[in-house]
XYZ file of N, CA and C in Angstrom:
699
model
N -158.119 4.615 -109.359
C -159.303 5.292 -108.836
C -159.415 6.686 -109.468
N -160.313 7.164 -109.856
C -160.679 7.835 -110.384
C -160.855 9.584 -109.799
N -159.864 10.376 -109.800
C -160.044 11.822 -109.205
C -160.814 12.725 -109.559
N -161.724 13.479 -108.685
C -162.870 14.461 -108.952
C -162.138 15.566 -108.209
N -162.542 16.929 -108.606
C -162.463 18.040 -108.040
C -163.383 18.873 -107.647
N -163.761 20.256 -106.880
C -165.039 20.674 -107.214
C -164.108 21.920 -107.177
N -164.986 22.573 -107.938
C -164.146 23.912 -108.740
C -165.182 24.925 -108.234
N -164.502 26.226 -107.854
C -165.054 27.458 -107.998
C -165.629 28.135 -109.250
N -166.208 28.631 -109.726
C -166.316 29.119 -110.792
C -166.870 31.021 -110.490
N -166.099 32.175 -111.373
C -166.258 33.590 -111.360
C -167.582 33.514 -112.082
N -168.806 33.271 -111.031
C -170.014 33.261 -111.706
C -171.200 33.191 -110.759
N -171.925 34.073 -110.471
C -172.856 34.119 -109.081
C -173.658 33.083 -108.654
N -172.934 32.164 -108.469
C -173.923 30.583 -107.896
C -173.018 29.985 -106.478
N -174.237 29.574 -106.143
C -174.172 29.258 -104.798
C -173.152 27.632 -104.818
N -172.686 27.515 -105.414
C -172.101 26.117 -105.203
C -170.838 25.698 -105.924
N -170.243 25.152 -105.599
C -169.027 24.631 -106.660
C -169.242 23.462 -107.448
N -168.677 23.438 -108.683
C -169.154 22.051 -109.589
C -168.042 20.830 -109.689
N -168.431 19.772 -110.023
C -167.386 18.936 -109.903
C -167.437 18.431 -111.311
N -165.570 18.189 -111.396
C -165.172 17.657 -112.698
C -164.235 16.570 -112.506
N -163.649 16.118 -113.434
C -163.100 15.235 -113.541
C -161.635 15.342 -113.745
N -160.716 14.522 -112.967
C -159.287 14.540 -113.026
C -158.745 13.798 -114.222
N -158.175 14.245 -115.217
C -157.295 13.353 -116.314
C -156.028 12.841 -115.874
N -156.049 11.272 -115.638
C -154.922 10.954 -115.527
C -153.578 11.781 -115.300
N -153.054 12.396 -116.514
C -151.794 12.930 -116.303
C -152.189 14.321 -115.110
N -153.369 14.589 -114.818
C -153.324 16.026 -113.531
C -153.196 15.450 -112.501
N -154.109 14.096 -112.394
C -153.680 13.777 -110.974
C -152.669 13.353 -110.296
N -152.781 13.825 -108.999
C -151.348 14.200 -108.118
C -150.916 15.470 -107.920
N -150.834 16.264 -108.865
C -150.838 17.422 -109.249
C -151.143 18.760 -108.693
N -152.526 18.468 -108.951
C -154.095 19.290 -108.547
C -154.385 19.128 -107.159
N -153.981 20.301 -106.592
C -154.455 20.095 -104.930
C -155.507 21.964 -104.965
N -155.773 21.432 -103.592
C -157.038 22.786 -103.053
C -156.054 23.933 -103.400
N -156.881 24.942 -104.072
C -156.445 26.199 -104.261
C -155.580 26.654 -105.815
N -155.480 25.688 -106.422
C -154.997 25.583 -107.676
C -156.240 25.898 -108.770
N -155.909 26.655 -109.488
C -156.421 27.554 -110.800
C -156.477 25.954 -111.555
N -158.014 25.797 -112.351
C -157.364 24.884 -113.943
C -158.992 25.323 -114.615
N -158.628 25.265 -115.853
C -159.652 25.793 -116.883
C -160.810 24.682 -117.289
N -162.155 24.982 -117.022
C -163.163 24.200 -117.138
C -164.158 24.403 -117.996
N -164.654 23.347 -119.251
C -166.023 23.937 -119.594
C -167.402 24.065 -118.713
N -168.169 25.163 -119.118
C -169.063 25.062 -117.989
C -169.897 25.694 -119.679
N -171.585 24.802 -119.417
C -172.110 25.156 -120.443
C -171.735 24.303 -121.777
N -172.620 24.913 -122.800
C -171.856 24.597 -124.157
C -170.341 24.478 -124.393
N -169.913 25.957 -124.971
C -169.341 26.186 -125.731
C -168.084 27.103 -124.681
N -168.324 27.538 -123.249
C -167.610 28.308 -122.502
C -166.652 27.897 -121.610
N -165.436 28.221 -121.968
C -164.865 27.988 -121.121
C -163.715 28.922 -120.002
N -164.064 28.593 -118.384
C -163.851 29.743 -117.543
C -162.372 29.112 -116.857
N -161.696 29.735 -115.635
C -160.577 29.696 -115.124
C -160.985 29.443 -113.854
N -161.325 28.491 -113.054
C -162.037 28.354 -111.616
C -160.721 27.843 -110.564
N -161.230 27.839 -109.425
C -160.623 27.455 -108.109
C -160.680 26.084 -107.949
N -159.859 25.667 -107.692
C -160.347 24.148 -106.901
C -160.368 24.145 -105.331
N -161.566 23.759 -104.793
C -162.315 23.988 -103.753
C -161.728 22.567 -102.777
N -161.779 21.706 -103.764
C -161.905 20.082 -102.767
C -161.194 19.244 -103.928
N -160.323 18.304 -103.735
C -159.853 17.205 -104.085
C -160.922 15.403 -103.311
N -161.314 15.047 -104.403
C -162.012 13.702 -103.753
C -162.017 13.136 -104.915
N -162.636 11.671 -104.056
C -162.837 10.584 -105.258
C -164.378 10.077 -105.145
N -165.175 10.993 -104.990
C -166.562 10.483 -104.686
C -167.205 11.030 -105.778
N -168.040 10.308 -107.340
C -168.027 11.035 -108.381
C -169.571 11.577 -107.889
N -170.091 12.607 -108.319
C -171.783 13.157 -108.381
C -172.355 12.074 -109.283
N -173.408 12.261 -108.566
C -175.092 11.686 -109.416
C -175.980 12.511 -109.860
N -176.088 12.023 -110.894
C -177.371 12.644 -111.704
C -177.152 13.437 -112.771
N -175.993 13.795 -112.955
C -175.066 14.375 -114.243
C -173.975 13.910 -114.935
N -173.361 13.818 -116.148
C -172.542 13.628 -116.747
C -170.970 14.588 -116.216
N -169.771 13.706 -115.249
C -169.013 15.310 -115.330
C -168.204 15.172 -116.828
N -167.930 16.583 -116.588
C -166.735 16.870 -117.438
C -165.521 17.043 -117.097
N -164.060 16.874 -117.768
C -163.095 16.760 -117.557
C -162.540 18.238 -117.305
N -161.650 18.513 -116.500
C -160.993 19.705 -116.579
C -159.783 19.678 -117.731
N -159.866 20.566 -118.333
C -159.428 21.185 -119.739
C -157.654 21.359 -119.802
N -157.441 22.298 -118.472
C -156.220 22.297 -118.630
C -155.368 22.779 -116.859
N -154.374 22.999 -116.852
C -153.840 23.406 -115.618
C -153.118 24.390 -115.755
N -153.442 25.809 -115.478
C -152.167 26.704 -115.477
C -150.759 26.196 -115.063
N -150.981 25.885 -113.347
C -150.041 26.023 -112.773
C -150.064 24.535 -111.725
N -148.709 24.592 -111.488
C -149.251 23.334 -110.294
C -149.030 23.944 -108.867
N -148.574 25.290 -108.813
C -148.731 25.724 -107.361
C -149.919 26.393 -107.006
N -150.517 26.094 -106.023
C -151.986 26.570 -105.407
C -151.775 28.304 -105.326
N -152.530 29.204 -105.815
C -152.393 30.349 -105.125
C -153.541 30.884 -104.234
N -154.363 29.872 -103.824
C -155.461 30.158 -102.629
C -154.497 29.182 -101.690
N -154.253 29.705 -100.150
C -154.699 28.446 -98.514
C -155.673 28.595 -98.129
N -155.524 27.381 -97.352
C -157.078 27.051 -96.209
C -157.050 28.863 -95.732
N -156.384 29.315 -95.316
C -156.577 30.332 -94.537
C -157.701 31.356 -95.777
N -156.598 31.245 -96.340
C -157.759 32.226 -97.604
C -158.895 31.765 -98.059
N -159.314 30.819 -98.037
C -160.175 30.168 -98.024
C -161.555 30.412 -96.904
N -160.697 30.383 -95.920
C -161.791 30.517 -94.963
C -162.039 31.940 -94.708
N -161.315 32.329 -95.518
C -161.526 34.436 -95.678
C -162.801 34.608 -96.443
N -162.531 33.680 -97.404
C -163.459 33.809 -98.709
C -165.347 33.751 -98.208
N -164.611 32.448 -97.213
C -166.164 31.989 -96.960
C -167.074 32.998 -95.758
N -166.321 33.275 -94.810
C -167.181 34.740 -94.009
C -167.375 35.767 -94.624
N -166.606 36.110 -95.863
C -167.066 37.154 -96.806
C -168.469 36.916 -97.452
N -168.275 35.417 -98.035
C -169.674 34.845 -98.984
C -171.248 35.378 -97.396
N -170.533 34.654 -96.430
C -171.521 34.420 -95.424
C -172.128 35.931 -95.030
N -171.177 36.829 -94.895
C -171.474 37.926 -94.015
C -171.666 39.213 -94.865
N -171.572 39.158 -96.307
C -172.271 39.743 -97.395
C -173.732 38.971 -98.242
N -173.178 37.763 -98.187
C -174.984 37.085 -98.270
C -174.795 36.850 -99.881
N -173.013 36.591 -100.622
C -172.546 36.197 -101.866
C -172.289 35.191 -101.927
N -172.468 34.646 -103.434
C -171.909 33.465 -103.458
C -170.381 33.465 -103.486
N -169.708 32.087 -103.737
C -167.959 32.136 -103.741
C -167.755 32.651 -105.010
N -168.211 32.157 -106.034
C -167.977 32.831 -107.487
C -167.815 34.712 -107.358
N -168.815 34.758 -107.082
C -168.861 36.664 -106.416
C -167.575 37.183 -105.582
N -167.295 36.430 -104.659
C -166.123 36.518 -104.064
C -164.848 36.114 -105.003
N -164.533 35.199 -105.604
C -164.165 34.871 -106.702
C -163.449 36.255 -107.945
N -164.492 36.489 -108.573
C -164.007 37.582 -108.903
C -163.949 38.843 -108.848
N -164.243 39.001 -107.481
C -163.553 40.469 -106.578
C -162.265 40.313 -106.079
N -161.660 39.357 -105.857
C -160.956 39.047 -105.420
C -159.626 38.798 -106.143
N -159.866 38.281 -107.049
C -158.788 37.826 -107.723
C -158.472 38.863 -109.024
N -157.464 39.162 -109.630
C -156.811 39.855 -110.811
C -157.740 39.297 -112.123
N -157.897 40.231 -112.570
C -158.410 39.781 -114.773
C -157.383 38.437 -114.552
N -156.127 38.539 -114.856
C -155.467 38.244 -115.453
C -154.865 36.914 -115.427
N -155.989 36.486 -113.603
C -155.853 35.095 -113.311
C -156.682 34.413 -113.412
N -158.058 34.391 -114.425
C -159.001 34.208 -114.409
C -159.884 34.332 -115.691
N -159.092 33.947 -117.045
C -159.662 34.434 -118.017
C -160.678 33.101 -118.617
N -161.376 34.195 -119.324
C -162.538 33.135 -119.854
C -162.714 33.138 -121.553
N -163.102 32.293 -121.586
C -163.251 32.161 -123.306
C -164.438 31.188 -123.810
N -164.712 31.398 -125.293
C -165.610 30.269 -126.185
C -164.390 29.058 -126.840
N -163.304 29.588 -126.390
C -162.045 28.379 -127.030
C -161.022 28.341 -126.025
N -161.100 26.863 -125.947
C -159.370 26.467 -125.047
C -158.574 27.118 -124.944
N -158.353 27.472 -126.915
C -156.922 27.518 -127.100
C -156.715 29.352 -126.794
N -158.136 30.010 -126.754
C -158.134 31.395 -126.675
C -157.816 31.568 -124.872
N -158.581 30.732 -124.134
C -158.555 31.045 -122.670
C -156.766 30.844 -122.305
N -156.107 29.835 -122.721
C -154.736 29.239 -122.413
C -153.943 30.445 -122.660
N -153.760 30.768 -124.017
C -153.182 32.099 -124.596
C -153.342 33.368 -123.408
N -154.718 33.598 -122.971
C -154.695 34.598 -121.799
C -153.852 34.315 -120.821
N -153.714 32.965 -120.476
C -153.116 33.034 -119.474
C -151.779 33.311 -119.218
N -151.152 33.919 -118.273
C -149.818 34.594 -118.015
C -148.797 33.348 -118.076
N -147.532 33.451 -118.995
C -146.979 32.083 -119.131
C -145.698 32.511 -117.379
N -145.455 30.946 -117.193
C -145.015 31.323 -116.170
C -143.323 31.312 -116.635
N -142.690 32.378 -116.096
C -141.478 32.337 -115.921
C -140.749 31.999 -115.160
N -139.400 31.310 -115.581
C -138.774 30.884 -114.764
C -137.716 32.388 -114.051
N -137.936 31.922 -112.386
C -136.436 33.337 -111.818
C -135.086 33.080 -112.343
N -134.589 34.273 -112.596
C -133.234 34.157 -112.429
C -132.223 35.008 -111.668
N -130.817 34.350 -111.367
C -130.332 35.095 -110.474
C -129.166 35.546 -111.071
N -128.441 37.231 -110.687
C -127.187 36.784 -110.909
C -126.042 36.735 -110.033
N -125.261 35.621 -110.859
C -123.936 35.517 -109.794
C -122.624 35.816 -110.823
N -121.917 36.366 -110.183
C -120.471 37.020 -110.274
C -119.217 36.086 -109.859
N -118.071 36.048 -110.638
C -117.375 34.924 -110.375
C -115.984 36.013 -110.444
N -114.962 35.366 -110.290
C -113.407 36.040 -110.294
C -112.837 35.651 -112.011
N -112.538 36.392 -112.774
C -112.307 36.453 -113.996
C -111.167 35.205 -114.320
N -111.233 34.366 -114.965
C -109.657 33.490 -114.915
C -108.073 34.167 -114.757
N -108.080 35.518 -115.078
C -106.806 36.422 -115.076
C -106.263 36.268 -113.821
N -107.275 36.673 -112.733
C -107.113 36.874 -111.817
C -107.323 36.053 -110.651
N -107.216 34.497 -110.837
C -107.579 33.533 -110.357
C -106.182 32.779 -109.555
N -104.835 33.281 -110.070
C -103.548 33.115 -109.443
C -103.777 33.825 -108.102
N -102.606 33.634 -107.212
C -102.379 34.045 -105.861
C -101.147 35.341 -106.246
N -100.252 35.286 -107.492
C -99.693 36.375 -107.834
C -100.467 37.649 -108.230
N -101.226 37.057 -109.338
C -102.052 38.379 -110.057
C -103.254 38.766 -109.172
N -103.726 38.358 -108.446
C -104.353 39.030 -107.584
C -103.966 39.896 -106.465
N -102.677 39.347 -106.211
C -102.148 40.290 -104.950
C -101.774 41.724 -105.664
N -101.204 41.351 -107.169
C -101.184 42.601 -107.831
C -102.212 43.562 -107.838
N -103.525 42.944 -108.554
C -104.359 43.553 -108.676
C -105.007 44.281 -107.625
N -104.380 43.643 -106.366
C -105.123 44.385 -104.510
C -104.062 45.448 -104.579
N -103.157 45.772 -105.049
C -102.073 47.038 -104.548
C -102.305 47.795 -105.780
N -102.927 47.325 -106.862
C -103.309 48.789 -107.831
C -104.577 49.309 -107.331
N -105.723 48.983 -107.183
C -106.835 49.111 -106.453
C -106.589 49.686 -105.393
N -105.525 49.713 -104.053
C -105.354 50.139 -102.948
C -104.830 51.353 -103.328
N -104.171 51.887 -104.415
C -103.705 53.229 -104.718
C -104.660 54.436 -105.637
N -105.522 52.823 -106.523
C -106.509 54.479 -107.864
C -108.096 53.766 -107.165
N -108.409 53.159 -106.888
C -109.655 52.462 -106.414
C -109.988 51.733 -105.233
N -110.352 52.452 -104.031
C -110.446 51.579 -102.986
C -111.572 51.034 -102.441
N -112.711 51.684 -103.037
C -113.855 51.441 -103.239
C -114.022 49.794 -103.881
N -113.448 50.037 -104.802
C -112.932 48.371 -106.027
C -112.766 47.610 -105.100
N -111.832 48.083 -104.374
C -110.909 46.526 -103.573
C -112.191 46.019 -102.805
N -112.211 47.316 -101.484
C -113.154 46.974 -100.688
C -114.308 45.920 -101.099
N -115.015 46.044 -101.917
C -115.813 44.870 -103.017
C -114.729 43.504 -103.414
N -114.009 43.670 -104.157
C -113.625 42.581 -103.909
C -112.617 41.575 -103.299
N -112.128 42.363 -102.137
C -112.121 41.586 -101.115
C -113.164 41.194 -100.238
N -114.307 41.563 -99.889
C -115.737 40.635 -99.823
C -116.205 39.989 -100.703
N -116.120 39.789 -102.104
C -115.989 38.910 -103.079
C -115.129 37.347 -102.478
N -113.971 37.605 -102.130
C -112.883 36.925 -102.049
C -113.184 36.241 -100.526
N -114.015 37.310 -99.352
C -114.659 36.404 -98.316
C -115.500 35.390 -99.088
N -116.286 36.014 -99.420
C -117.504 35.211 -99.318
C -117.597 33.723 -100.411
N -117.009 34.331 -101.481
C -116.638 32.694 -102.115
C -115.712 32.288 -101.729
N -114.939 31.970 -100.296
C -114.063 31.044 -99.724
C -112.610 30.676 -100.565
N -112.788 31.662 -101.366
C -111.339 31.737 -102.496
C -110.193 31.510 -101.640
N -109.710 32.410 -100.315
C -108.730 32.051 -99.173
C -108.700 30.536 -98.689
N -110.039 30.296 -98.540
C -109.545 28.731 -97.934
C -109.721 27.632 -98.590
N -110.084 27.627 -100.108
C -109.572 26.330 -100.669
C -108.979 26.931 -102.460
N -108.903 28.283 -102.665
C -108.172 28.586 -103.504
C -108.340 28.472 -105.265
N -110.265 28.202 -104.586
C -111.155 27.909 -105.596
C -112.076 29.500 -105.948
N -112.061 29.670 -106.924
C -112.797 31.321 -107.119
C -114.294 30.893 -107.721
N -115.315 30.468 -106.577
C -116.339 30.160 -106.934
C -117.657 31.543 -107.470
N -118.603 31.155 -107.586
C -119.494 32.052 -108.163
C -120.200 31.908 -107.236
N -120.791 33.843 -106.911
C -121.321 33.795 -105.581
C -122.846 34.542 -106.021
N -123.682 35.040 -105.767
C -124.479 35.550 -105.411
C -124.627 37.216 -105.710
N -124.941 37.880 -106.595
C -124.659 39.137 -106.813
C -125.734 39.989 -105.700
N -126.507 39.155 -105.449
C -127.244 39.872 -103.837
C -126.652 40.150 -102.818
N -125.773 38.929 -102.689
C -125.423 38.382 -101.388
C -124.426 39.807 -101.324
N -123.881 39.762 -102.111
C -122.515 40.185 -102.390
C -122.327 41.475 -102.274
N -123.594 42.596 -102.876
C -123.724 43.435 -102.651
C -124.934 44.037 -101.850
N -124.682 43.831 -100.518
C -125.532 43.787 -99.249
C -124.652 44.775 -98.210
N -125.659 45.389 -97.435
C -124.800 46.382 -96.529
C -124.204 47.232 -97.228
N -124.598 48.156 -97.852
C -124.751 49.374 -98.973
C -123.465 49.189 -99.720
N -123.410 48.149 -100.644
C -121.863 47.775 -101.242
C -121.893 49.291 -102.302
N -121.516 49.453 -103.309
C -121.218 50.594 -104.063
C -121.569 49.915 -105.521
N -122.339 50.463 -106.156
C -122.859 50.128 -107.407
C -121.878 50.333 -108.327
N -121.473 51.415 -108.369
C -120.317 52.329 -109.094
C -119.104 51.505 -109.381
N -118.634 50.627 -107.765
C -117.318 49.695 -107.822
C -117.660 48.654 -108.346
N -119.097 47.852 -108.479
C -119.166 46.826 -108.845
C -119.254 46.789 -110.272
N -119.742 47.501 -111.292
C -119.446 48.289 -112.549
C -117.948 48.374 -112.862
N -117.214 49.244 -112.306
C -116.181 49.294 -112.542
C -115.213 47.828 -112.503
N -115.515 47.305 -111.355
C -114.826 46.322 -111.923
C -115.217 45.243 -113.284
N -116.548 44.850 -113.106
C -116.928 44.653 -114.221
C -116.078 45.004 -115.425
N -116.396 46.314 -115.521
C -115.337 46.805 -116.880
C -114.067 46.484 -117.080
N -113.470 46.572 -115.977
C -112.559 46.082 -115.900
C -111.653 44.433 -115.892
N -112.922 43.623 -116.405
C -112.930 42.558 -116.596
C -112.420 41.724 -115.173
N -112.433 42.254 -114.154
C -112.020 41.647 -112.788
C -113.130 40.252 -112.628
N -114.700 41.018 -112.702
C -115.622 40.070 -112.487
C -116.245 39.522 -113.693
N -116.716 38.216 -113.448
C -117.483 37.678 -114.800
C -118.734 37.434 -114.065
N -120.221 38.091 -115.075
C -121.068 38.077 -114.446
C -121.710 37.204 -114.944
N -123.307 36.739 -114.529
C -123.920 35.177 -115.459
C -125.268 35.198 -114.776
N -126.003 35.584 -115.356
C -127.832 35.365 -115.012
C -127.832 33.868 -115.256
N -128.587 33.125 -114.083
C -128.558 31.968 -113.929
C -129.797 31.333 -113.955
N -130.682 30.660 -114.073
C -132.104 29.952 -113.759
C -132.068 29.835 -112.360
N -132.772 29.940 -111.448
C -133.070 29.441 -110.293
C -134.542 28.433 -109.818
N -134.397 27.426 -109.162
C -135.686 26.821 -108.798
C -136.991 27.868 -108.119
N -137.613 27.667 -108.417
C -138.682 28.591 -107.228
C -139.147 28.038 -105.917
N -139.505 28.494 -104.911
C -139.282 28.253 -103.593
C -140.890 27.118 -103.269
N -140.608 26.440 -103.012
C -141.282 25.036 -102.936
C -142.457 25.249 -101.631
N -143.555 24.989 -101.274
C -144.190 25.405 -100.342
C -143.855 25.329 -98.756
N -143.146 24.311 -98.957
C -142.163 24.166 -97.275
C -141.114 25.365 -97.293
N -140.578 26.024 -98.254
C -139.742 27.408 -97.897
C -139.997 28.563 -97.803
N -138.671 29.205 -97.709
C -138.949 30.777 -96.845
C -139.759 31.500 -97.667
N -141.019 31.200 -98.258
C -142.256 32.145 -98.566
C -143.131 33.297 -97.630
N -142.595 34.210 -97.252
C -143.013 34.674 -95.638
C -144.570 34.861 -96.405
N -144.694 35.643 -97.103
C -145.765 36.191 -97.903
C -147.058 35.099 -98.237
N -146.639 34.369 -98.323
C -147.848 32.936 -98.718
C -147.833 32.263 -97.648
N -146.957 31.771 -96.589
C -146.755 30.734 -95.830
C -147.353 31.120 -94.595
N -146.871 32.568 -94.201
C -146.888 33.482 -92.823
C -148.048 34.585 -92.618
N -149.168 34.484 -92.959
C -149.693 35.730 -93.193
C -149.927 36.554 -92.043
N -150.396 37.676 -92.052
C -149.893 38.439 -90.760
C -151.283 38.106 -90.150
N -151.318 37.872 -88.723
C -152.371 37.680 -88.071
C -153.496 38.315 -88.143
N -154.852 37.928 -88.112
C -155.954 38.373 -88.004
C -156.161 39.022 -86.523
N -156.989 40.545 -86.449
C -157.276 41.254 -85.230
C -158.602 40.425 -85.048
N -158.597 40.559 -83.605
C -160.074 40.080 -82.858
C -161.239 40.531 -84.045
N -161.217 41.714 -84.240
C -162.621 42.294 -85.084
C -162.174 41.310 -86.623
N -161.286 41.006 -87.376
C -161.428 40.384 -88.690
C -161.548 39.187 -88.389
N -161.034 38.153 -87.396
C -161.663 36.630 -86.837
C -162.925 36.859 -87.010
């Protein structure tokens, strides 16, 4: 079956247009997701997707949508329905709202695909870093050493990594896992000690790839938005 969308477009008209899903988008493409459309000849803009359906229009030829930034939505229903008492209670269309609303930089337009794509911001992947216990110091001898030199020229050091040594469970299975350089230095740890040991080749550090947080997780910012007062309802 065949997927249609109807797209916003940054352009003062009263309506959204509908295009066509290419095989490989659909599934993909849900409400609130950015994808690049020709509109016109030769132009091509960065619109909203308004509605997911399979009911095609009459009386026109559609066209296919071009490309997909992203596959995570950055409009909700909620924003959505922001959009639309704005359109209503200024007397604008959504396009107008559209691009007041949104950044240049999410929304670029062009006479070429390949010029509009290029605008667009490539997405990066996060990364994290985590800190591990150096192999030197991975014995139950050389570490106890290393806690009684630290307890005499550096206590700052220790203090760090003996919360190192909590928190990757090194005590109870004797494994010196890689932890979290957030985690780790939380509750005003000391920048200075965590450096120093560093240098000191105690810790091995490692910027890692991380997944990005999926729409069912702790997104407070997208997921939670702070309530509307009586007067903005």
């Amino acid at each position: 079956m065949q997927t249609f969308v109807d797209v916003i477009l940054p352009l003062p008209l009263r309506r959204a247009f509908t295009y066509s899903l290419p095989q490989a988008l659909a599934g993909r493409v849900r409400a609130g997701c950015r994808v690049v459309v020709p509109f016109g000849r030769k132009r091509y803009y960065t619109g909203i997707v308004w509605r997911v359906h399979y009911t095609p229009p009459v009386g026109y030829e559609v066209k296919p949508v071009a490309a997909l930034p992203a596959d995570e939505p950055i409009l909700l229903p909620r924003q959505f329905q922001f959009w639309q008492w704005i359109g209503d209670y200024y007397l604008c269309a959504p396009g107008d709202v559209m691009k007041a609303a949104l950044p240049s930089g999410l929304k670029p337009e062009g006479d070429d695909l390949n010029e509009v794509e290029a605008m667009l911001p490539a997405a990066r992947p996060q990364r994290e870093v985590y800190v591990q216990l150096a192999p030197a110091y991975r014995e139950e001898a050389a570490l106890h050493a290393l806690f009684d030199t630290l307890q005499r020229r550096a206590p700052k050091q220790l203090d760090l990594l003996m919360r190192y040594v909590e928190q990757s469970g090194y005590l109870a299975t004797g494994q010196a896992k890689a932890i979290s350089k957030v985690a780790l230095m939380r509750d005003d740890a000391s920048p200075a000690a965590f450096n120093g040991l560093v240098a000191k080749q105690v810790f091995e550090v490692e910027s890692r790839e991380t997944e990005r947080q999926d729409e069912g997780a702790d997104a407070t910012v997208l997921t939670q938005p702070y309530p509307l007062s009586a007067p903005q309802q």
